[in-house]
PDB file of C-alpha atoms in Angstrom:
ATOM      1  CA  UNK R 242      26.667  47.894 -84.880  1.00 37.00           C
ATOM      2  CA  UNK R 243      23.256  46.301 -85.459  1.00 39.00           C
ATOM      3  CA  UNK R 244      21.844  44.980 -82.173  1.00 40.00           C
ATOM      4  CA  UNK R 245      19.253  42.207 -82.509  1.00 44.00           C
ATOM      5  CA  UNK R 246      15.790  43.234 -81.264  1.00 45.00           C
ATOM      6  CA  UNK R 247      15.825  40.511 -78.606  1.00 41.00           C
ATOM      7  CA  UNK R 248      18.918  42.169 -77.089  1.00 41.00           C
ATOM      8  CA  UNK R 249      17.324  45.623 -77.119  1.00 48.00           C
ATOM      9  CA  UNK R 250      14.244  44.316 -75.325  1.00 50.00           C
ATOM     10  CA  UNK R 251      16.218  42.634 -72.556  1.00 83.00           C
ATOM     11  CA  UNK R 252      15.213  39.150 -73.690  1.00 92.00           C
ATOM     12  CA  UNK R 253      18.459  37.293 -74.303  1.00 95.00           C
ATOM     13  CA  UNK R 254      18.421  34.207 -76.491  1.00 96.00           C
ATOM     14  CA  UNK R 255      19.878  31.248 -74.599  1.00 97.00           C
ATOM     15  CA  UNK R 256      18.825  28.327 -76.825  1.00 98.00           C
ATOM     16  CA  UNK R 257      17.711  27.786 -80.396  1.00 98.00           C
ATOM     17  CA  UNK R 258      17.143  24.829 -82.644  1.00 98.00           C
ATOM     18  CA  UNK R 259      14.800  24.120 -85.560  1.00 97.00           C
ATOM     19  CA  UNK R 260      11.823  23.744 -83.201  1.00 98.00           C
ATOM     20  CA  UNK R 261      12.229  26.166 -80.323  1.00 98.00           C
ATOM     21  CA  UNK R 262      13.789  29.466 -79.261  1.00 98.00           C
ATOM     22  CA  UNK R 263      14.340  30.157 -75.568  1.00 98.00           C
ATOM     23  CA  UNK R 264      14.919  33.679 -74.293  1.00 97.00           C
ATOM     24  CA  UNK R 265      15.509  34.828 -70.745  1.00 97.00           C
ATOM     25  CA  UNK R 266      15.018  38.231 -69.161  1.00 95.00           C
ATOM     26  CA  UNK R 267      16.570  38.034 -65.668  1.00 94.00           C
ATOM     27  CA  UNK R 268      15.490  41.521 -64.569  1.00 92.00           C
ATOM     28  CA  UNK R 269      11.816  40.788 -65.183  1.00 94.00           C
ATOM     29  CA  UNK R 270      12.284  37.146 -64.158  1.00 96.00           C
ATOM     30  CA  UNK R 271      10.723  35.617 -67.238  1.00 97.00           C
ATOM     31  CA  UNK R 272      11.634  32.841 -69.651  1.00 98.00           C
ATOM     32  CA  UNK R 273       9.930  32.931 -73.045  1.00 97.00           C
ATOM     33  CA  UNK R 274       9.777  29.736 -75.094  1.00 97.00           C
ATOM     34  CA  UNK R 275       8.754  30.328 -78.692  1.00 97.00           C
ATOM     35  CA  UNK R 276       7.693  27.229 -80.586  1.00 96.00           C
ATOM     36  CA  UNK R 277       8.675  27.500 -84.230  1.00 96.00           C
ATOM     37  CA  UNK R 278       6.596  26.068 -87.090  1.00 95.00           C
ATOM     38  CA  UNK R 279       8.900  23.141 -87.945  1.00 96.00           C
ATOM     39  CA  UNK R 280       7.222  19.807 -87.061  1.00 96.00           C
ATOM     40  CA  UNK R 281       9.292  17.483 -84.878  1.00 96.00           C
ATOM     41  CA  UNK R 282      10.962  14.928 -87.120  1.00 95.00           C
ATOM     42  CA  UNK R 283      11.214  12.329 -84.358  1.00 96.00           C
ATOM     43  CA  UNK R 284      10.684  11.702 -80.681  1.00 96.00           C
ATOM     44  CA  UNK R 285      14.461  11.920 -80.281  1.00 98.00           C
ATOM     45  CA  UNK R 286      14.340  15.486 -81.632  1.00 98.00           C
ATOM     46  CA  UNK R 287      11.643  16.280 -79.070  1.00 97.00           C
ATOM     47  CA  UNK R 288      13.777  14.816 -76.261  1.00 98.00           C
ATOM     48  CA  UNK R 289      16.887  16.648 -77.475  1.00 98.00           C
ATOM     49  CA  UNK R 290      14.973  19.935 -77.553  1.00 98.00           C
ATOM     50  CA  UNK R 291      13.866  19.588 -73.942  1.00 98.00           C
ATOM     51  CA  UNK R 292      17.368  18.517 -72.884  1.00 98.00           C
ATOM     52  CA  UNK R 293      18.849  21.562 -74.619  1.00 98.00           C
ATOM     53  CA  UNK R 294      16.327  23.898 -73.020  1.00 98.00           C
ATOM     54  CA  UNK R 295      17.022  22.416 -69.576  1.00 97.00           C
ATOM     55  CA  UNK R 296      20.772  22.842 -70.059  1.00 98.00           C
ATOM     56  CA  UNK R 297      20.343  26.443 -71.224  1.00 98.00           C
ATOM     57  CA  UNK R 298      18.307  27.308 -68.131  1.00 98.00           C
ATOM     58  CA  UNK R 299      20.383  25.467 -65.534  1.00 96.00           C
ATOM     59  CA  UNK R 300      21.303  28.724 -63.759  1.00 95.00           C
ATOM     60  CA  UNK R 301      17.773  30.175 -63.769  1.00 97.00           C
ATOM     61  CA  UNK R 302      15.907  30.129 -60.452  1.00 97.00           C
ATOM     62  CA  UNK R 303      12.665  28.609 -61.691  1.00 97.00           C
ATOM     63  CA  UNK R 304      10.664  29.196 -58.480  1.00 97.00           C
ATOM     64  CA  UNK R 305      11.362  32.933 -58.915  1.00 97.00           C
ATOM     65  CA  UNK R 306      10.780  32.987 -62.679  1.00 97.00           C
ATOM     66  CA  UNK R 307       7.645  32.995 -64.816  1.00 97.00           C
ATOM     67  CA  UNK R 308       7.470  30.879 -67.964  1.00 97.00           C
ATOM     68  CA  UNK R 309       5.611  32.093 -71.025  1.00 97.00           C
ATOM     69  CA  UNK R 310       5.214  29.565 -73.816  1.00 96.00           C
ATOM     70  CA  UNK R 311       4.378  31.121 -77.169  1.00 96.00           C
ATOM     71  CA  UNK R 312       2.928  28.241 -79.156  1.00 93.00           C
ATOM     72  CA  UNK R 313       1.140  30.317 -81.798  1.00 93.00           C
ATOM     73  CA  UNK R 314       3.267  28.812 -84.595  1.00 93.00           C
ATOM     74  CA  UNK R 315       3.190  25.253 -83.259  1.00 90.00           C
ATOM     75  CA  UNK R 316       2.023  22.637 -85.747  1.00 89.00           C
ATOM     76  CA  UNK R 317      -0.801  20.417 -84.492  1.00 82.00           C
ATOM     77  CA  UNK R 318       0.171  16.897 -83.557  1.00 82.00           C
ATOM     78  CA  UNK R 319      -1.704  14.408 -81.430  1.00 78.00           C
ATOM     79  CA  UNK R 320      -0.473  10.900 -82.196  1.00 89.00           C
ATOM     80  CA  UNK R 321      -0.378   8.804 -78.998  1.00 92.00           C
ATOM     81  CA  UNK R 322       3.402   8.205 -78.835  1.00 94.00           C
ATOM     82  CA  UNK R 323       4.159  11.897 -79.307  1.00 93.00           C
ATOM     83  CA  UNK R 324       1.477  12.980 -76.811  1.00 89.00           C
ATOM     84  CA  UNK R 325       2.797  10.602 -74.141  1.00 92.00           C
ATOM     85  CA  UNK R 326       6.413  11.735 -74.554  1.00 95.00           C
ATOM     86  CA  UNK R 327       5.488  15.400 -74.803  1.00 92.00           C
ATOM     87  CA  UNK R 328       3.330  15.181 -71.669  1.00 90.00           C
ATOM     88  CA  UNK R 329       6.138  13.666 -69.588  1.00 93.00           C
ATOM     89  CA  UNK R 330       8.732  16.166 -70.832  1.00 96.00           C
ATOM     90  CA  UNK R 331       6.402  19.151 -70.495  1.00 93.00           C
ATOM     91  CA  UNK R 332       5.351  18.284 -66.949  1.00 92.00           C
ATOM     92  CA  UNK R 333       8.946  17.874 -65.791  1.00 94.00           C
ATOM     93  CA  UNK R 334      10.112  21.067 -67.533  1.00 96.00           C
ATOM     94  CA  UNK R 335       7.244  23.294 -66.317  1.00 94.00           C
ATOM     95  CA  UNK R 336       7.064  21.965 -62.752  1.00 92.00           C
ATOM     96  CA  UNK R 337       9.234  24.437 -60.870  1.00 94.00           C
ATOM     97  CA  UNK R 338       8.416  27.732 -62.579  1.00 96.00           C
ATOM     98  CA  UNK R 339       6.623  30.345 -60.459  1.00 95.00           C
ATOM     99  CA  UNK R 340       3.866  30.814 -63.039  1.00 94.00           C
ATOM    100  CA  UNK R 341       3.231  29.310 -66.464  1.00 94.00           C
ATOM    101  CA  UNK R 342       1.249  31.057 -69.174  1.00 94.00           C
ATOM    102  CA  UNK R 343       0.691  29.719 -72.654  1.00 93.00           C
ATOM    103  CA  UNK R 344      -0.035  31.821 -75.686  1.00 93.00           C
ATOM    104  CA  UNK R 345      -2.001  30.123 -78.471  1.00 92.00           C
ATOM    105  CA  UNK R 346      -3.329  31.279 -81.828  1.00 89.00           C
ATOM    106  CA  UNK R 347      -6.932  30.048 -81.763  1.00 83.00           C
ATOM    107  CA  UNK R 348      -9.830  28.924 -79.594  1.00 76.00           C
ATOM    108  CA  UNK R 349      -9.043  25.349 -80.683  1.00 73.00           C
ATOM    109  CA  UNK R 350      -5.552  25.876 -79.246  1.00 72.00           C
ATOM    110  CA  UNK R 351      -7.109  27.024 -75.967  1.00 69.00           C
ATOM    111  CA  UNK R 352      -9.124  23.790 -75.843  1.00 71.00           C
ATOM    112  CA  UNK R 353      -6.130  21.578 -76.635  1.00 74.00           C
ATOM    113  CA  UNK R 354      -3.871  23.241 -74.061  1.00 72.00           C
ATOM    114  CA  UNK R 355      -6.728  23.136 -71.553  1.00 71.00           C
ATOM    115  CA  UNK R 356      -6.891  19.376 -72.096  1.00 69.00           C
ATOM    116  CA  UNK R 357      -3.135  19.132 -71.416  1.00 68.00           C
ATOM    117  CA  UNK R 358      -3.461  21.318 -68.335  1.00 69.00           C
ATOM    118  CA  UNK R 359      -6.009  18.986 -66.771  1.00 71.00           C
ATOM    119  CA  UNK R 360      -3.399  16.202 -66.779  1.00 71.00           C
ATOM    120  CA  UNK R 361      -0.721  18.402 -65.202  1.00 73.00           C
ATOM    121  CA  UNK R 362      -0.341  19.093 -61.522  1.00 71.00           C
ATOM    122  CA  UNK R 363       0.365  22.774 -62.113  1.00 75.00           C
ATOM    123  CA  UNK R 364      -2.079  25.591 -62.726  1.00 80.00           C
ATOM    124  CA  UNK R 365      -1.470  27.608 -65.854  1.00 89.00           C
ATOM    125  CA  UNK R 366      -3.102  30.310 -67.878  1.00 90.00           C
ATOM    126  CA  UNK R 367      -3.989  29.906 -71.546  1.00 90.00           C
ATOM    127  CA  UNK R 368      -4.410  33.008 -73.671  1.00 92.00           C
ATOM    128  CA  UNK R 369      -4.774  34.226 -77.236  1.00 93.00           C
ATOM    129  CA  UNK R 370      -3.769  37.760 -76.204  1.00 94.00           C
ATOM    130  CA  UNK R 371      -0.038  38.372 -75.487  1.00 95.00           C
ATOM    131  CA  UNK R 372      -0.771  41.181 -73.019  1.00 95.00           C
ATOM    132  CA  UNK R 373      -3.053  38.931 -70.987  1.00 95.00           C
ATOM    133  CA  UNK R 374      -0.435  36.146 -70.997  1.00 95.00           C
ATOM    134  CA  UNK R 375       2.177  38.560 -69.628  1.00 96.00           C
ATOM    135  CA  UNK R 376      -0.243  39.954 -67.029  1.00 96.00           C
ATOM    136  CA  UNK R 377      -1.029  36.429 -65.789  1.00 95.00           C
ATOM    137  CA  UNK R 378       2.716  35.788 -65.516  1.00 94.00           C
ATOM    138  CA  UNK R 379       3.018  38.968 -63.453  1.00 93.00           C
ATOM    139  CA  UNK R 380       5.458  40.540 -65.910  1.00 94.00           C
ATOM    140  CA  UNK R 381       5.197  44.159 -67.067  1.00 92.00           C
ATOM    141  CA  UNK R 382       6.582  44.263 -70.588  1.00 92.00           C
ATOM    142  CA  UNK R 383       5.510  45.437 -74.032  1.00 92.00           C
ATOM    143  CA  UNK R 384       3.779  42.400 -75.615  1.00 93.00           C
ATOM    144  CA  UNK R 385       5.480  43.227 -78.937  1.00 90.00           C
ATOM    145  CA  UNK R 386       8.759  42.157 -77.371  1.00 89.00           C
ATOM    146  CA  UNK R 387       7.585  38.551 -77.361  1.00 90.00           C
ATOM    147  CA  UNK R 388       7.752  38.382 -81.145  1.00 87.00           C
ATOM    148  CA  UNK R 389      10.937  37.073 -82.736  1.00 79.00           C
ATOM    149  CA  UNK R 390      12.551  39.335 -85.300  1.00 68.00           C
ATOM    150  CA  UNK R 391      15.033  37.172 -87.172  1.00 58.00           C
TER     151      UNK R 391
END
């Protein structure tokens, strides 16, 4: 039997659509959101993604769990309607997690996420290094386990 790498690592996939993959590791108390490279087709797709992620994590104790958002593949988008909707959804989704760390690809990504973070009422760490993102989250895990192996 061929076991998917996410199962071997302890990260169990709990949600997937064209835009996002959500994995949960209850032993290490971490949720990993991996943004895929597909641009959102509509604001309704963005809303549906957040609703699906919320439903998939309904049994997770967010105050006891760290959230790591891997946005290294995320396409850039900053039109005002999208930014406003994304901000509201992101703030609501992230609010109750113990710690939030965001993994970005570039220094420009650090600046953009830093701009978002200033509008949120929750401290977060922004990193280009997966090991540093995990350390900030307080999770001891091989950073290679964050990568999806489809």
